[in-house]
Short mmCIF file of C-alpha atoms and ligand atoms in Angstrom, two decimals:
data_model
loop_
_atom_site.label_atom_id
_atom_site.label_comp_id
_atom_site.label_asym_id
_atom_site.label_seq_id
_atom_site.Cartn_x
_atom_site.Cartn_y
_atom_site.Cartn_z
CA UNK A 1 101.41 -6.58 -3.02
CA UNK A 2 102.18 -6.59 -6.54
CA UNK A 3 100.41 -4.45 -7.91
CA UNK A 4 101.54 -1.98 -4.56
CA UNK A 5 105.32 -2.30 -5.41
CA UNK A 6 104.44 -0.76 -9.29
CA UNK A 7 102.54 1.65 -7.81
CA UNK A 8 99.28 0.33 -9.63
CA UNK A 9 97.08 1.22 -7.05
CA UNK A 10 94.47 3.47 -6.63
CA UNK A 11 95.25 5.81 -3.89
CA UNK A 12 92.19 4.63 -1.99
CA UNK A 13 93.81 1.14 -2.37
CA UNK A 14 96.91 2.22 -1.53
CA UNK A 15 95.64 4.21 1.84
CA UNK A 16 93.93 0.45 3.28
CA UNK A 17 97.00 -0.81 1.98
CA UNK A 18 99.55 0.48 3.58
CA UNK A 19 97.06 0.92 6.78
CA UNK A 20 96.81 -2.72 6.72
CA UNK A 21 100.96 -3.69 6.79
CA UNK A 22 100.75 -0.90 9.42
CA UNK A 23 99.35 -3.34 11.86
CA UNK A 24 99.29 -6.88 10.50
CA UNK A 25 102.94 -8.54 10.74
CA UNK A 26 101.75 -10.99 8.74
CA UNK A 27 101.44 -9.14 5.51
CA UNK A 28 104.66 -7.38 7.24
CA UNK A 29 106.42 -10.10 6.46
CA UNK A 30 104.60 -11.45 3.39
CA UNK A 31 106.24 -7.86 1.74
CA UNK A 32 109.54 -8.57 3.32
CA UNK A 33 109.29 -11.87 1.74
CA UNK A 34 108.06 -10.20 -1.73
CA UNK A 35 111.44 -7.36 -1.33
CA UNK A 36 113.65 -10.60 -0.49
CA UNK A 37 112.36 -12.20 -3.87
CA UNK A 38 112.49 -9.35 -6.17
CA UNK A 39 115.57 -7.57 -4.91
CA UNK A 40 117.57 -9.85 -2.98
CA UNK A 41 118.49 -12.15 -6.27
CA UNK A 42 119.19 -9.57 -8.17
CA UNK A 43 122.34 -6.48 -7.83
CA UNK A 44 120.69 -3.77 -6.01
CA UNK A 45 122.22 -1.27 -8.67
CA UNK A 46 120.18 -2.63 -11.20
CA UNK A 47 116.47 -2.49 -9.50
CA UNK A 48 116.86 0.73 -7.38
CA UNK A 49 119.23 3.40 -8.79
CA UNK A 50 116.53 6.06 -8.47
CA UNK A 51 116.39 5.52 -5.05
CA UNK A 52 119.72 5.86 -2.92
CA UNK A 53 117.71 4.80 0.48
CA UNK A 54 116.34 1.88 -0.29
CA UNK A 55 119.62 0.59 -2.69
CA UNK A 56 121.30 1.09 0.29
CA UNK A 57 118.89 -1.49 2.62
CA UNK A 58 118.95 -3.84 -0.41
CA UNK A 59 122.62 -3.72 -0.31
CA UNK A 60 122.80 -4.77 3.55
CA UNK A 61 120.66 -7.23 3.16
CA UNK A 62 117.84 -4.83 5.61
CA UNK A 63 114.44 -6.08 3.99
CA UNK A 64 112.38 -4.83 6.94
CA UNK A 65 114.22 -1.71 6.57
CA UNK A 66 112.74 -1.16 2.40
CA UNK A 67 109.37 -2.33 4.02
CA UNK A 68 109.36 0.55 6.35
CA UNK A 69 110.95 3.09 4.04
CA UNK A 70 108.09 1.75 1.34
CA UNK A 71 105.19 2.54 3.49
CA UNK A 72 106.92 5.65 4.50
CA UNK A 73 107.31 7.10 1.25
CA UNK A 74 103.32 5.45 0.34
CA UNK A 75 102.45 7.25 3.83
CA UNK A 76 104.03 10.53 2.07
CA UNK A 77 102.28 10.20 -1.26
CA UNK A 78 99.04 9.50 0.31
CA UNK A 79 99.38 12.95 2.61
CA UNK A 80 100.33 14.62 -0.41
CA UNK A 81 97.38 13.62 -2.09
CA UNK A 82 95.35 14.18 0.78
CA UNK A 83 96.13 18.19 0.77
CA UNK A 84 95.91 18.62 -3.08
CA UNK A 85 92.83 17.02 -3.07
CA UNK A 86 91.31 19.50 -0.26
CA UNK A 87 93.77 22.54 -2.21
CA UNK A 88 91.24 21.59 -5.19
CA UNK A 89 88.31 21.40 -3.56
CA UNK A 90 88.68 24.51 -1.82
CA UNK A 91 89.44 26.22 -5.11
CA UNK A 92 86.29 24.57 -6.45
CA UNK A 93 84.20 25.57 -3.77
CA UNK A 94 85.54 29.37 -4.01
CA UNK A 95 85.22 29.39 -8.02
CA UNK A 96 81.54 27.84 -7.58
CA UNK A 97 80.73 30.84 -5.38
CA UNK A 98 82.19 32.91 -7.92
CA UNK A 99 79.77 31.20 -10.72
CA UNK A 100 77.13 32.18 -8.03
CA UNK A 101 77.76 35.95 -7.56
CA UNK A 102 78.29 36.65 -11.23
CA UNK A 103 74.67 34.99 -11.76
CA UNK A 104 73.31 37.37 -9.22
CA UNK A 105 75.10 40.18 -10.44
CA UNK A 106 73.72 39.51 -13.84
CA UNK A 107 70.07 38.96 -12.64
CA UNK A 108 70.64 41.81 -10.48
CA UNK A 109 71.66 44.22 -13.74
CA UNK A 110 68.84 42.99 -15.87
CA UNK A 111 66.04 44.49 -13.21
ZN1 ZN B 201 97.31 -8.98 7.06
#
């Protein structure tokens, strides 16, 4: 969970991650807990200024709420990953074919 909050993890790691808090309330509440710990004791201006959302949840006290809105915004990196990943293996796949054709073409022009 630590190394989730600073964003340390792989984004493999952070896909079964976030999957897992998905379903377990267990680990729900273990992150709660972690939020509670780390931002709760502390003025919410000083950990979160970046973010307005989740300043605002520390403010009221909504820990559940910054545990949602935390796997929302991992959810959103993750998809965001997903479709650059597949943008850059499309553009791999087209510039390999590319690599192919000029071979040809060059075999081709030395007959
Ligand atoms: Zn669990």
């Amino acid at each position: 969970m630590v190394p989730f909050n600073r964003r340390e993890l792989s984004v493999e790691q952070e896909e079964v991650f976030t999957e897992h808090i998905e379903q377990c309330p267990d680990c729900r509440e273990e992150l709660e807990i972690c939020y509670i710990i780390e931002y709760g004791l502390e003025d919410a201006e000083d950990v979160a200024v970046d973010d307005a959302e989740a300043a605002a949840l520390i403010e009221q006290f909504d820990f559940k709420g910054l545990v949602e809105l935390k796997i929302n915004e991992s959810n959103r990196r993750i998809d965001v990953y997903k479709i650059y990943s597949k943008v850059m293996m499309t553009f791999v796949f087209v510039a390999d074919i590319f690599v192919i054709l000029s071979i040809i073409w060059w075999i081709m022009s030395q007959l």
